Amino acid sequence: VAVGYLGVFGHVALDHILAVPRLPRRNTSIGVTARKVHFGGTAGNVARWAATLGVRTALAAFVGEDFPPEYRKALQACGVEVTDLRILPGTTTPVAWIFGEPRGDQMAVMDQGAVLRADDQPLQEHAVRESLIVHLMTGPPAYYRRVAALARELRRDVAVDPAQEIHYVYRGRDLADLLEGARFFFGNASEVGQALKFLRLRSVRALAARVPVLVRTLGSRGSEVYDRGARIAIPRVAPRKVVDATGAGDAYRAGFYAGLSRGHDLHDCGVLGAAAASFAIETVGTQTNIPTWEALRGRADRYLG
Ligand SMILES: Nc1ncnc2c1ncn2[C@@H]1O[C@H](COP(=O)(O)OP(=O)(O)OP(=O)(O)O)[C@@H](O)[C@H]1O
Ligand SMILES: [Mg+2]
């Protein structure tokens, strides 16, 4: 097998999206107005978007015996390589129940399921060996340290991207170890803020000095890429409509790699990320509304350098 481009480690999960008129008060209940199960999870999202955008992508994740075959088929249909999408017997697939009000306020409950059993599992080596970039997202930091060690040994580039789990799964030590020798760090404003606390750094610039490429997304304000400490501002790309911003960050990463794998510079990779995010925002669900590379290029065009 020829070497691929991207190996994505993180969650493959089911998102139960429940619309409620308002979030229930403690010790009360409320009826749902709509509900739907979406395929999601950080790694599932990034892998599906990246593969659809033409990036050769391998996925590594732990799921349970109840994993829907349709999800695997959907990944494969986009070209995601699923050798390391591993079902752990006796476990359940990670599930997120997300309750949302019309105004946009949310509450979520997460069952990690199979992911809690990752630590003593044999390494998902395929997704490291077959990739040039190993992208580490949500999931067990101790396990990812082993993955990062293999990646370093094989001279693969490592991207550190703990997303929301930097706040309640990672410890400072985990982040410091993973960043050692990493090429990329990705985070939104609050995730970068937590990284600064963990590393006892005073400024984003100080973090940018620790890793060759730092990508910080800033919601509707756009994003910035630090290239060996030099800041590149990336504007937001306007969506046709704003329906649900969940998953914008994952789409951004896929757009970024779609650019990088085709040899674009970091400014244009950021723009392609922002353009991908603008599509993600237009619909509910994190793997819906994925454009083709041509459609993404078209929307990004006037922002490209
Ligand atoms: N309202 C918006 N309009 C246009 N672009 C947006 C908007 N919100 C987000 N984006 C784009 O998506 C990118 C990622 O958004 P954000 O910083 O909110 O990520 P995030 O917090 O990781 O999101 P999530 O984890 O829900 O996917 C931004 O840098 C921006 O380019
Ligand atoms: Mg995010």
JSON list of C-alpha atoms and ligand atoms in Angstrom, two decimals, residues 163-164 187-189 191 216-223 234-239 242 245-253 273-275 277-278 281, ligand 1:
[
{"chain": "A", "resi": 163, "resn": "ALA", "atom": "CA", "xyz": [-10.39, 20.07, 21.28]},
{"chain": "A", "resi": 164, "resn": "GLN", "atom": "CA", "xyz": [-12.88, 20.34, 24.18]},
{"chain": "A", "resi": 187, "resn": "GLY", "atom": "CA", "xyz": [-7.41, 24.93, 19.12]},
{"chain": "A", "resi": 188, "resn": "ASN", "atom": "CA", "xyz": [-10.20, 27.47, 19.46]},
{"chain": "A", "resi": 189, "resn": "ALA", "atom": "CA", "xyz": [-9.82, 30.51, 21.72]},
{"chain": "A", "resi": 191, "resn": "GLU", "atom": "CA", "xyz": [-8.68, 25.64, 24.13]},
{"chain": "A", "resi": 216, "resn": "ARG", "atom": "CA", "xyz": [-6.18, 29.27, 16.53]},
{"chain": "A", "resi": 217, "resn": "THR", "atom": "CA", "xyz": [-9.81, 29.55, 15.44]},
{"chain": "A", "resi": 218, "resn": "LEU", "atom": "CA", "xyz": [-11.92, 32.42, 16.73]},
{"chain": "A", "resi": 219, "resn": "GLY", "atom": "CA", "xyz": [-15.50, 31.55, 15.77]},
{"chain": "A", "resi": 220, "resn": "SER", "atom": "CA", "xyz": [-17.20, 34.19, 13.63]},
{"chain": "A", "resi": 221, "resn": "ARG", "atom": "CA", "xyz": [-14.13, 36.42, 14.03]},
{"chain": "A", "resi": 222, "resn": "GLY", "atom": "CA", "xyz": [-12.09, 34.10, 11.78]},
{"chain": "A", "resi": 223, "resn": "SER", "atom": "CA", "xyz": [-8.81, 32.45, 12.68]},
{"chain": "A", "resi": 234, "resn": "ILE", "atom": "CA", "xyz": [-7.33, 34.52, 8.24]},
{"chain": "A", "resi": 235, "resn": "PRO", "atom": "CA", "xyz": [-10.73, 36.14, 7.66]},
{"chain": "A", "resi": 236, "resn": "ARG", "atom": "CA", "xyz": [-13.98, 34.28, 8.16]},
{"chain": "A", "resi": 237, "resn": "VAL", "atom": "CA", "xyz": [-15.60, 33.06, 4.97]},
{"chain": "A", "resi": 238, "resn": "ALA", "atom": "CA", "xyz": [-19.27, 34.00, 4.85]},
{"chain": "A", "resi": 239, "resn": "PRO", "atom": "CA", "xyz": [-21.72, 31.07, 4.88]},
{"chain": "A", "resi": 242, "resn": "VAL", "atom": "CA", "xyz": [-25.96, 30.30, 9.76]},
{"chain": "A", "resi": 245, "resn": "ALA", "atom": "CA", "xyz": [-21.91, 26.15, 14.08]},
{"chain": "A", "resi": 246, "resn": "THR", "atom": "CA", "xyz": [-21.21, 22.74, 15.66]},
{"chain": "A", "resi": 247, "resn": "GLY", "atom": "CA", "xyz": [-18.52, 20.96, 13.68]},
{"chain": "A", "resi": 248, "resn": "ALA", "atom": "CA", "xyz": [-17.13, 24.14, 12.11]},
{"chain": "A", "resi": 249, "resn": "GLY", "atom": "CA", "xyz": [-13.80, 23.49, 13.80]},
{"chain": "A", "resi": 250, "resn": "ASP", "atom": "CA", "xyz": [-13.53, 19.93, 12.48]},
{"chain": "A", "resi": 251, "resn": "ALA", "atom": "CA", "xyz": [-14.42, 21.05, 8.94]},
{"chain": "A", "resi": 252, "resn": "TYR", "atom": "CA", "xyz": [-11.78, 23.78, 9.23]},
{"chain": "A", "resi": 253, "resn": "ARG", "atom": "CA", "xyz": [-9.08, 21.19, 9.94]},
{"chain": "A", "resi": 273, "resn": "GLY", "atom": "CA", "xyz": [-10.17, 25.76, 6.38]},
{"chain": "A", "resi": 274, "resn": "ALA", "atom": "CA", "xyz": [-12.39, 28.80, 6.88]},
{"chain": "A", "resi": 275, "resn": "ALA", "atom": "CA", "xyz": [-14.21, 28.06, 3.62]},
{"chain": "A", "resi": 277, "resn": "ALA", "atom": "CA", "xyz": [-16.16, 25.70, 8.06]},
{"chain": "A", "resi": 278, "resn": "SER", "atom": "CA", "xyz": [-18.55, 28.04, 6.24]},
{"chain": "A", "resi": 281, "resn": "ILE", "atom": "CA", "xyz": [-22.33, 25.99, 9.49]},
{"chain": "B", "resi": 1, "resn": "LIG", "atom": "N1", "xyz": [-20.66, 32.44, 12.39]},
{"chain": "B", "resi": 1, "resn": "LIG", "atom": "C1", "xyz": [-19.62, 32.10, 11.62]},
{"chain": "B", "resi": 1, "resn": "LIG", "atom": "N2", "xyz": [-19.50, 32.63, 10.37]},
{"chain": "B", "resi": 1, "resn": "LIG", "atom": "C2", "xyz": [-18.46, 32.30, 9.57]},
{"chain": "B", "resi": 1, "resn": "LIG", "atom": "N3", "xyz": [-17.48, 31.47, 9.91]},
{"chain": "B", "resi": 1, "resn": "LIG", "atom": "C3", "xyz": [-17.55, 30.92, 11.15]},
{"chain": "B", "resi": 1, "resn": "LIG", "atom": "C4", "xyz": [-18.60, 31.20, 12.08]},
{"chain": "B", "resi": 1, "resn": "LIG", "atom": "N4", "xyz": [-18.39, 30.48, 13.20]},
{"chain": "B", "resi": 1, "resn": "LIG", "atom": "C5", "xyz": [-17.26, 29.78, 12.98]},
{"chain": "B", "resi": 1, "resn": "LIG", "atom": "N5", "xyz": [-16.74, 30.03, 11.76]},
{"chain": "B", "resi": 1, "resn": "LIG", "atom": "C6", "xyz": [-15.53, 29.47, 11.14]},
{"chain": "B", "resi": 1, "resn": "LIG", "atom": "O1", "xyz": [-15.25, 28.23, 11.72]},
{"chain": "B", "resi": 1, "resn": "LIG", "atom": "C7", "xyz": [-13.95, 28.27, 12.31]},
{"chain": "B", "resi": 1, "resn": "LIG", "atom": "C8", "xyz": [-13.98, 27.41, 13.56]},
{"chain": "B", "resi": 1, "resn": "LIG", "atom": "O2", "xyz": [-14.93, 27.93, 14.46]},
{"chain": "B", "resi": 1, "resn": "LIG", "atom": "P1", "xyz": [-14.73, 27.90, 16.04]},
{"chain": "B", "resi": 1, "resn": "LIG", "atom": "O3", "xyz": [-13.55, 28.72, 16.40]},
{"chain": "B", "resi": 1, "resn": "LIG", "atom": "O4", "xyz": [-16.04, 28.24, 16.63]},
{"chain": "B", "resi": 1, "resn": "LIG", "atom": "O5", "xyz": [-14.36, 26.36, 16.26]},
{"chain": "B", "resi": 1, "resn": "LIG", "atom": "P2", "xyz": [-14.77, 25.36, 17.44]},
{"chain": "B", "resi": 1, "resn": "LIG", "atom": "O6", "xyz": [-15.06, 26.16, 18.68]},
{"chain": "B", "resi": 1, "resn": "LIG", "atom": "O7", "xyz": [-13.71, 24.35, 17.51]},
{"chain": "B", "resi": 1, "resn": "LIG", "atom": "O8", "xyz": [-16.12, 24.75, 16.88]},
{"chain": "B", "resi": 1, "resn": "LIG", "atom": "P3", "xyz": [-16.68, 23.25, 17.04]},
{"chain": "B", "resi": 1, "resn": "LIG", "atom": "O9", "xyz": [-15.86, 22.58, 18.07]},
{"chain": "B", "resi": 1, "resn": "LIG", "atom": "O10", "xyz": [-18.12, 23.45, 17.43]},
{"chain": "B", "resi": 1, "resn": "LIG", "atom": "O11", "xyz": [-16.55, 22.65, 15.70]},
{"chain": "B", "resi": 1, "resn": "LIG", "atom": "C9", "xyz": [-13.66, 29.74, 12.54]},
{"chain": "B", "resi": 1, "resn": "LIG", "atom": "O12", "xyz": [-12.27, 29.98, 12.56]},
{"chain": "B", "resi": 1, "resn": "LIG", "atom": "C10", "xyz": [-14.34, 30.38, 11.36]},
{"chain": "B", "resi": 1, "resn": "LIG", "atom": "O13", "xyz": [-13.50, 30.33, 10.21]}
]
